[in-house]
C-alpha cells in the first residue's frame, strides 16, 4: 500500500510595487523637448552660417593659430607645473623663509589678473631696457636688449607659466598633504633615502589627488591662452577676430573658435580620464 504526500502550497507574500516617479519623467521629457528645440534652431536658422564655419574650420591661418594655442598651452603647463612643484615643496618646508617666499609668490600671482601680468611682461623693456648677466651685486659679464631677449611669444609663455605656477603650487601641495603621514613615517623607518621615498612612495599616491585638479588647470589654460590676443599674437581667438573683421561673418568665425576649443578640451579630458585611471589602480 502506497501513500501520496499531500500537495504543498507555496505561500506567496505581497507583491512589491516599484516606486513611481512621475515628476522625474516629466523633467526628462521637458529636457528632451528643450534639446530638440535647440537642435532644430541650430539646423534651421540660416544665421548660424554653417557653410561658412565649414569653409574656415580647416583654413591654413586657423590651423596655424590652433598650433600656436597648443604651443602656448604646452609651455605654460610644463614650466608652470615645474615651478609650481618647487613652490609646493617650499610651502611645506619647515624653513620659514622658504615657506614665506612661496606663500608670497602664490598670493601675488593669484591676486593679479592674468591680462595685467601679460601686459607687464610684454612691456618689460620699459622698466629694464637691457638685461645684464654676471655676479650678483658685482660686475656684469654681458648684457642683451630686453626686446631682443623677450619677444611677444616669449612674453606670453612666460606670463602664462608664472601665472599657472601659482595655481599648480596649490594643486601639488594639496596632493602631497593628502598622503597619509603614516606612509612617510613607515618609509623613513625602513631607511629608504629621502629622494627615493618622495618619488617612489609619496608622489605616486599624491598623484591621485593631483591629476584631477591638474587636468582642470590645463584645460583652463587652453582657454586662458585667448587672453594673449592683447599682444597681437595670432592664436586662435585673435585669428578668428582678424578674419571676421575683414569679412563680417562674426557668428560663423566665433563658432569656428568654439568648435576648436571644444575639440581640444575634449581630447584633454579623455587623456585626463585615462591618467586618473592609471593612478587610481589599487585604490580600495
Tab-separated table of C-alpha atoms in Angstrom:
chain	number	residue	atom	x	y	z
A	1	UNK	CA	0.000	0.000	0.000
A	2	UNK	CA	1.430	3.362	-1.110
A	3	UNK	CA	0.688	6.753	0.251
A	4	UNK	CA	0.997	10.048	-1.567
A	5	UNK	CA	2.220	13.186	0.147
A	6	UNK	CA	-0.265	15.992	0.224
A	7	UNK	CA	0.393	18.822	-2.220
A	8	UNK	CA	2.298	21.695	-0.649
A	9	UNK	CA	1.058	25.131	-1.464
A	10	UNK	CA	3.709	27.803	-1.526
A	11	UNK	CA	2.631	30.869	0.315
A	12	UNK	CA	3.001	33.972	-1.761
A	13	UNK	CA	3.770	37.229	0.007
A	14	UNK	CA	2.535	40.640	-1.049
A	15	UNK	CA	3.913	41.926	-4.321
A	16	UNK	CA	6.332	44.858	-4.086
A	17	UNK	CA	5.241	47.585	-6.453
A	18	UNK	CA	8.035	49.796	-7.813
A	19	UNK	CA	8.020	53.391	-6.718
A	20	UNK	CA	6.631	55.661	-9.356
A	21	UNK	CA	8.416	58.891	-10.217
A	22	UNK	CA	6.072	60.925	-12.403
A	23	UNK	CA	7.926	64.220	-11.837
A	24	UNK	CA	11.207	62.616	-12.847
A	25	UNK	CA	9.691	61.543	-16.163
A	26	UNK	CA	8.153	64.973	-16.666
A	27	UNK	CA	11.521	66.612	-16.049
A	28	UNK	CA	13.217	64.246	-18.509
A	29	UNK	CA	10.535	64.970	-21.109
A	30	UNK	CA	10.982	68.726	-20.602
A	31	UNK	CA	14.763	68.478	-21.020
A	32	UNK	CA	14.335	66.345	-24.141
A	33	UNK	CA	11.942	68.922	-25.588
A	34	UNK	CA	14.410	71.740	-24.943
A	35	UNK	CA	17.228	69.764	-26.562
A	36	UNK	CA	15.066	69.097	-29.617
A	37	UNK	CA	14.210	72.795	-29.893
A	38	UNK	CA	17.880	73.791	-29.612
A	39	UNK	CA	18.934	71.254	-32.251
A	40	UNK	CA	16.164	72.406	-34.577
A	41	UNK	CA	17.288	76.023	-34.162
A	42	UNK	CA	20.889	75.136	-34.940
A	43	UNK	CA	19.876	73.308	-38.120
A	44	UNK	CA	17.120	75.522	-39.490
A	45	UNK	CA	18.350	79.035	-38.575
A	46	UNK	CA	20.422	80.280	-41.541
A	47	UNK	CA	22.071	82.961	-39.377
A	48	UNK	CA	24.413	80.320	-37.946
A	49	UNK	CA	26.053	80.080	-41.404
A	50	UNK	CA	27.322	76.548	-41.052
A	51	UNK	CA	28.681	76.607	-44.604
A	52	UNK	CA	30.995	79.480	-43.592
A	53	UNK	CA	32.031	77.519	-40.496
A	54	UNK	CA	32.989	74.574	-42.699
A	55	UNK	CA	34.870	76.889	-45.037
A	56	UNK	CA	37.125	78.330	-42.325
A	57	UNK	CA	37.330	75.431	-39.873
A	58	UNK	CA	40.446	73.978	-41.511
A	59	UNK	CA	41.746	77.137	-43.146
A	60	UNK	CA	45.566	77.337	-43.044
A	61	UNK	CA	45.551	80.514	-40.921
A	62	UNK	CA	43.176	78.927	-38.410
A	63	UNK	CA	45.268	75.747	-38.212
A	64	UNK	CA	48.408	77.808	-37.571
A	65	UNK	CA	46.523	79.633	-34.810
A	66	UNK	CA	45.473	76.310	-33.255
A	67	UNK	CA	49.107	75.166	-33.330
A	68	UNK	CA	50.237	78.361	-31.555
A	69	UNK	CA	47.495	77.869	-28.966
A	70	UNK	CA	48.790	74.349	-28.285
A	71	UNK	CA	52.378	75.594	-28.072
A	72	UNK	CA	51.472	78.265	-25.533
A	73	UNK	CA	49.458	75.725	-23.548
A	74	UNK	CA	52.340	73.246	-23.530
A	75	UNK	CA	54.887	75.876	-22.449
A	76	UNK	CA	52.609	77.244	-19.750
A	77	UNK	CA	51.814	73.758	-18.476
A	78	UNK	CA	55.359	72.350	-18.398
A	79	UNK	CA	57.117	75.338	-16.879
A	80	UNK	CA	54.136	76.250	-14.720
A	81	UNK	CA	53.954	72.847	-13.060
A	82	UNK	CA	57.731	72.556	-12.736
A	83	UNK	CA	57.864	75.856	-10.882
A	84	UNK	CA	54.635	75.003	-9.055
A	85	UNK	CA	56.156	71.771	-7.785
A	86	UNK	CA	59.155	73.657	-6.408
A	87	UNK	CA	56.878	76.218	-4.779
A	88	UNK	CA	54.757	73.453	-3.235
A	89	UNK	CA	57.817	71.848	-1.662
A	90	UNK	CA	58.906	75.274	-0.394
A	91	UNK	CA	55.472	75.867	1.152
A	92	UNK	CA	55.769	72.580	3.041
A	93	UNK	CA	59.354	73.268	4.128
A	94	UNK	CA	59.983	73.813	7.872
A	95	UNK	CA	62.254	76.705	6.848
A	96	UNK	CA	60.169	79.853	7.497
A	97	UNK	CA	61.961	81.878	4.813
A	98	UNK	CA	61.300	79.346	2.042
A	99	UNK	CA	57.715	78.885	3.166
A	100	UNK	CA	57.091	82.642	3.320
A	101	UNK	CA	58.588	83.311	-0.123
A	102	UNK	CA	56.467	80.576	-1.689
A	103	UNK	CA	53.348	81.872	0.057
A	104	UNK	CA	54.095	85.413	-1.154
A	105	UNK	CA	54.532	84.224	-4.741
A	106	UNK	CA	51.222	82.372	-4.715
A	107	UNK	CA	49.490	85.349	-3.116
A	108	UNK	CA	50.754	87.878	-5.693
A	109	UNK	CA	50.290	85.832	-8.850
A	110	UNK	CA	46.826	84.635	-7.898
A	111	UNK	CA	45.734	88.164	-6.961
A	112	UNK	CA	46.875	89.975	-10.126
A	113	UNK	CA	44.717	89.265	-13.223
A	114	UNK	CA	46.404	87.317	-15.990
A	115	UNK	CA	45.866	90.073	-18.547
A	116	UNK	CA	47.851	92.517	-16.380
A	117	UNK	CA	50.672	90.030	-15.953
A	118	UNK	CA	50.886	89.521	-19.698
A	119	UNK	CA	50.990	93.260	-20.332
A	120	UNK	CA	53.704	93.637	-17.710
A	121	UNK	CA	55.993	91.075	-19.308
A	122	UNK	CA	55.206	92.408	-22.773
A	123	UNK	CA	56.334	95.903	-21.669
A	124	UNK	CA	59.252	94.795	-19.510
A	125	UNK	CA	61.649	96.771	-21.718
A	126	UNK	CA	60.102	99.986	-20.382
A	127	UNK	CA	61.483	99.121	-16.934
A	128	UNK	CA	64.691	97.353	-17.947
A	129	UNK	CA	65.909	98.267	-21.450
A	130	UNK	CA	68.832	95.866	-21.086
A	131	UNK	CA	69.304	92.715	-19.002
A	132	UNK	CA	72.775	92.097	-17.578
A	133	UNK	CA	74.268	88.747	-16.575
A	134	UNK	CA	77.139	88.441	-14.115
A	135	UNK	CA	77.966	88.246	-10.427
A	136	UNK	CA	75.119	89.420	-8.141
A	137	UNK	CA	75.888	92.953	-6.873
A	138	UNK	CA	79.143	92.743	-8.844
A	139	UNK	CA	80.408	93.225	-12.365
A	140	UNK	CA	78.338	92.014	-15.300
A	141	UNK	CA	79.854	89.837	-17.993
A	142	UNK	CA	77.484	90.730	-20.813
A	143	UNK	CA	74.084	92.292	-21.407
A	144	UNK	CA	71.369	91.979	-24.050
A	145	UNK	CA	68.476	94.150	-25.051
A	146	UNK	CA	65.242	93.169	-23.358
A	147	UNK	CA	63.304	93.439	-26.617
A	148	UNK	CA	65.765	91.036	-28.258
A	149	UNK	CA	65.542	88.515	-25.421
A	150	UNK	CA	61.824	88.654	-24.631
A	151	UNK	CA	59.690	88.780	-27.754
A	152	UNK	CA	55.889	88.570	-27.853
A	153	UNK	CA	55.758	84.755	-27.836
A	154	UNK	CA	58.341	84.532	-25.041
A	155	UNK	CA	56.480	87.143	-23.012
A	156	UNK	CA	53.195	85.274	-23.485
A	157	UNK	CA	54.708	81.908	-22.498
A	158	UNK	CA	56.463	83.494	-19.514
A	159	UNK	CA	53.310	85.202	-18.297
A	160	UNK	CA	51.203	82.062	-18.676
A	161	UNK	CA	53.797	79.864	-16.957
A	162	UNK	CA	54.337	82.180	-13.985
A	163	UNK	CA	50.590	82.655	-13.563
A	164	UNK	CA	49.933	78.927	-13.823
A	165	UNK	CA	52.716	78.141	-11.338
A	166	UNK	CA	50.782	79.835	-8.540
A	167	UNK	CA	47.772	77.560	-9.065
A	168	UNK	CA	49.910	74.498	-9.761
A	169	UNK	CA	51.694	75.026	-6.443
A	170	UNK	CA	48.427	74.762	-4.547
A	171	UNK	CA	47.364	71.714	-6.565
A	172	UNK	CA	50.627	69.897	-5.845
A	173	UNK	CA	50.657	70.977	-2.199
A	174	UNK	CA	47.123	69.675	-1.711
A	175	UNK	CA	48.074	66.353	-3.269
A	176	UNK	CA	51.117	65.958	-1.040
A	177	UNK	CA	49.106	66.785	2.067
A	178	UNK	CA	46.531	64.150	1.067
A	179	UNK	CA	49.078	61.358	1.537
A	180	UNK	CA	48.735	59.604	4.875
A	181	UNK	CA	51.593	60.743	7.178
A	182	UNK	CA	51.978	57.140	8.228
A	183	UNK	CA	53.345	56.375	4.758
A	184	UNK	CA	56.173	58.850	5.274
A	185	UNK	CA	56.907	57.539	8.750
A	186	UNK	CA	56.934	53.914	7.584
A	187	UNK	CA	59.260	54.721	4.685
A	188	UNK	CA	61.593	56.640	6.981
A	189	UNK	CA	61.585	53.777	9.483
A	190	UNK	CA	62.649	51.381	6.711
A	191	UNK	CA	65.641	53.584	5.974
A	192	UNK	CA	64.576	54.483	2.428
A	193	UNK	CA	66.530	57.527	1.166
A	194	UNK	CA	64.583	60.798	1.157
A	195	UNK	CA	64.612	61.317	-2.630
A	196	UNK	CA	63.553	57.767	-3.391
A	197	UNK	CA	60.958	57.958	-0.644
A	198	UNK	CA	59.435	61.001	-2.343
A	199	UNK	CA	59.392	59.713	-5.925
A	200	UNK	CA	58.522	56.051	-5.247
A	201	UNK	CA	56.114	56.265	-2.315
A	202	UNK	CA	54.745	59.745	-1.671
A	203	UNK	CA	54.400	61.194	-5.185
A	204	UNK	CA	52.567	58.207	-6.757
A	205	UNK	CA	49.947	58.390	-4.009
A	206	UNK	CA	49.739	62.177	-4.249
A	207	UNK	CA	49.106	61.934	-7.985
A	208	UNK	CA	45.665	60.511	-7.259
A	209	UNK	CA	44.690	63.898	-5.880
A	210	UNK	CA	46.893	65.990	-8.151
A	211	UNK	CA	45.771	64.669	-11.545
A	212	UNK	CA	42.066	65.686	-11.445
A	213	UNK	CA	42.859	69.236	-10.350
A	214	UNK	CA	45.853	69.494	-12.660
A	215	UNK	CA	43.703	68.362	-15.575
A	216	UNK	CA	41.198	71.098	-14.820
A	217	UNK	CA	44.001	73.665	-14.675
A	218	UNK	CA	45.427	72.572	-18.028
A	219	UNK	CA	42.015	72.677	-19.688
A	220	UNK	CA	41.514	76.132	-18.219
A	221	UNK	CA	44.904	77.176	-19.596
A	222	UNK	CA	43.855	76.159	-23.122
A	223	UNK	CA	41.045	78.688	-22.903
A	224	UNK	CA	43.224	81.133	-20.982
A	225	UNK	CA	45.579	81.459	-23.963
A	226	UNK	CA	42.853	83.536	-25.618
A	227	UNK	CA	43.917	86.407	-23.327
A	228	UNK	CA	47.164	86.827	-25.278
A	229	UNK	CA	45.142	88.465	-28.059
A	230	UNK	CA	46.070	91.768	-26.365
A	231	UNK	CA	49.656	91.128	-27.516
A	232	UNK	CA	48.518	90.709	-31.151
A	233	UNK	CA	49.727	87.107	-31.193
A	234	UNK	CA	47.918	85.073	-33.862
A	235	UNK	CA	46.482	82.448	-31.518
A	236	UNK	CA	43.024	81.010	-32.176
A	237	UNK	CA	40.819	83.731	-30.714
A	238	UNK	CA	42.869	86.575	-32.193
A	239	UNK	CA	42.969	84.929	-35.622
A	240	UNK	CA	39.204	84.495	-35.901
A	241	UNK	CA	38.835	88.139	-34.871
A	242	UNK	CA	41.125	89.176	-37.704
A	243	UNK	CA	39.094	87.148	-40.191
A	244	UNK	CA	35.659	88.359	-39.152
A	245	UNK	CA	36.870	91.962	-39.079
A	246	UNK	CA	37.576	91.518	-42.795
A	247	UNK	CA	34.523	89.576	-43.943
A	248	UNK	CA	31.921	90.496	-41.295
A	249	UNK	CA	30.987	86.844	-40.554
A	250	UNK	CA	31.158	87.319	-36.797
A	251	UNK	CA	28.974	84.451	-35.577
A	252	UNK	CA	30.396	81.907	-38.022
A	253	UNK	CA	34.008	82.686	-37.079
A	254	UNK	CA	33.203	82.627	-33.376
A	255	UNK	CA	31.708	79.175	-33.960
A	256	UNK	CA	34.963	78.112	-35.623
A	257	UNK	CA	36.857	79.087	-32.473
A	258	UNK	CA	34.242	77.391	-30.269
A	259	UNK	CA	34.479	74.130	-32.246
A	260	UNK	CA	38.274	74.071	-31.943
A	261	UNK	CA	38.251	74.877	-28.226
A	262	UNK	CA	35.647	72.151	-27.714
A	263	UNK	CA	37.741	69.636	-29.661
A	264	UNK	CA	40.944	70.457	-27.780
A	265	UNK	CA	39.371	70.315	-24.336
A	266	UNK	CA	37.560	67.078	-25.208
A	267	UNK	CA	40.818	65.367	-26.169
A	268	UNK	CA	42.445	66.591	-22.976
A	269	UNK	CA	39.501	65.387	-20.910
A	270	UNK	CA	39.871	61.906	-22.414
A	271	UNK	CA	43.609	61.894	-21.657
A	272	UNK	CA	42.864	63.067	-18.111
A	273	UNK	CA	40.402	60.191	-17.666
A	274	UNK	CA	42.992	57.561	-18.569
A	275	UNK	CA	45.714	59.179	-16.453
A	276	UNK	CA	43.333	59.253	-13.477
A	277	UNK	CA	42.504	55.581	-14.054
A	278	UNK	CA	46.208	54.730	-14.190
A	279	UNK	CA	46.987	56.378	-10.854
A	280	UNK	CA	43.743	55.116	-9.328
A	281	UNK	CA	44.775	51.468	-9.642
A	282	UNK	CA	44.896	49.649	-6.343
A	283	UNK	CA	42.672	52.146	-4.559
A	284	UNK	CA	40.300	50.287	-2.262
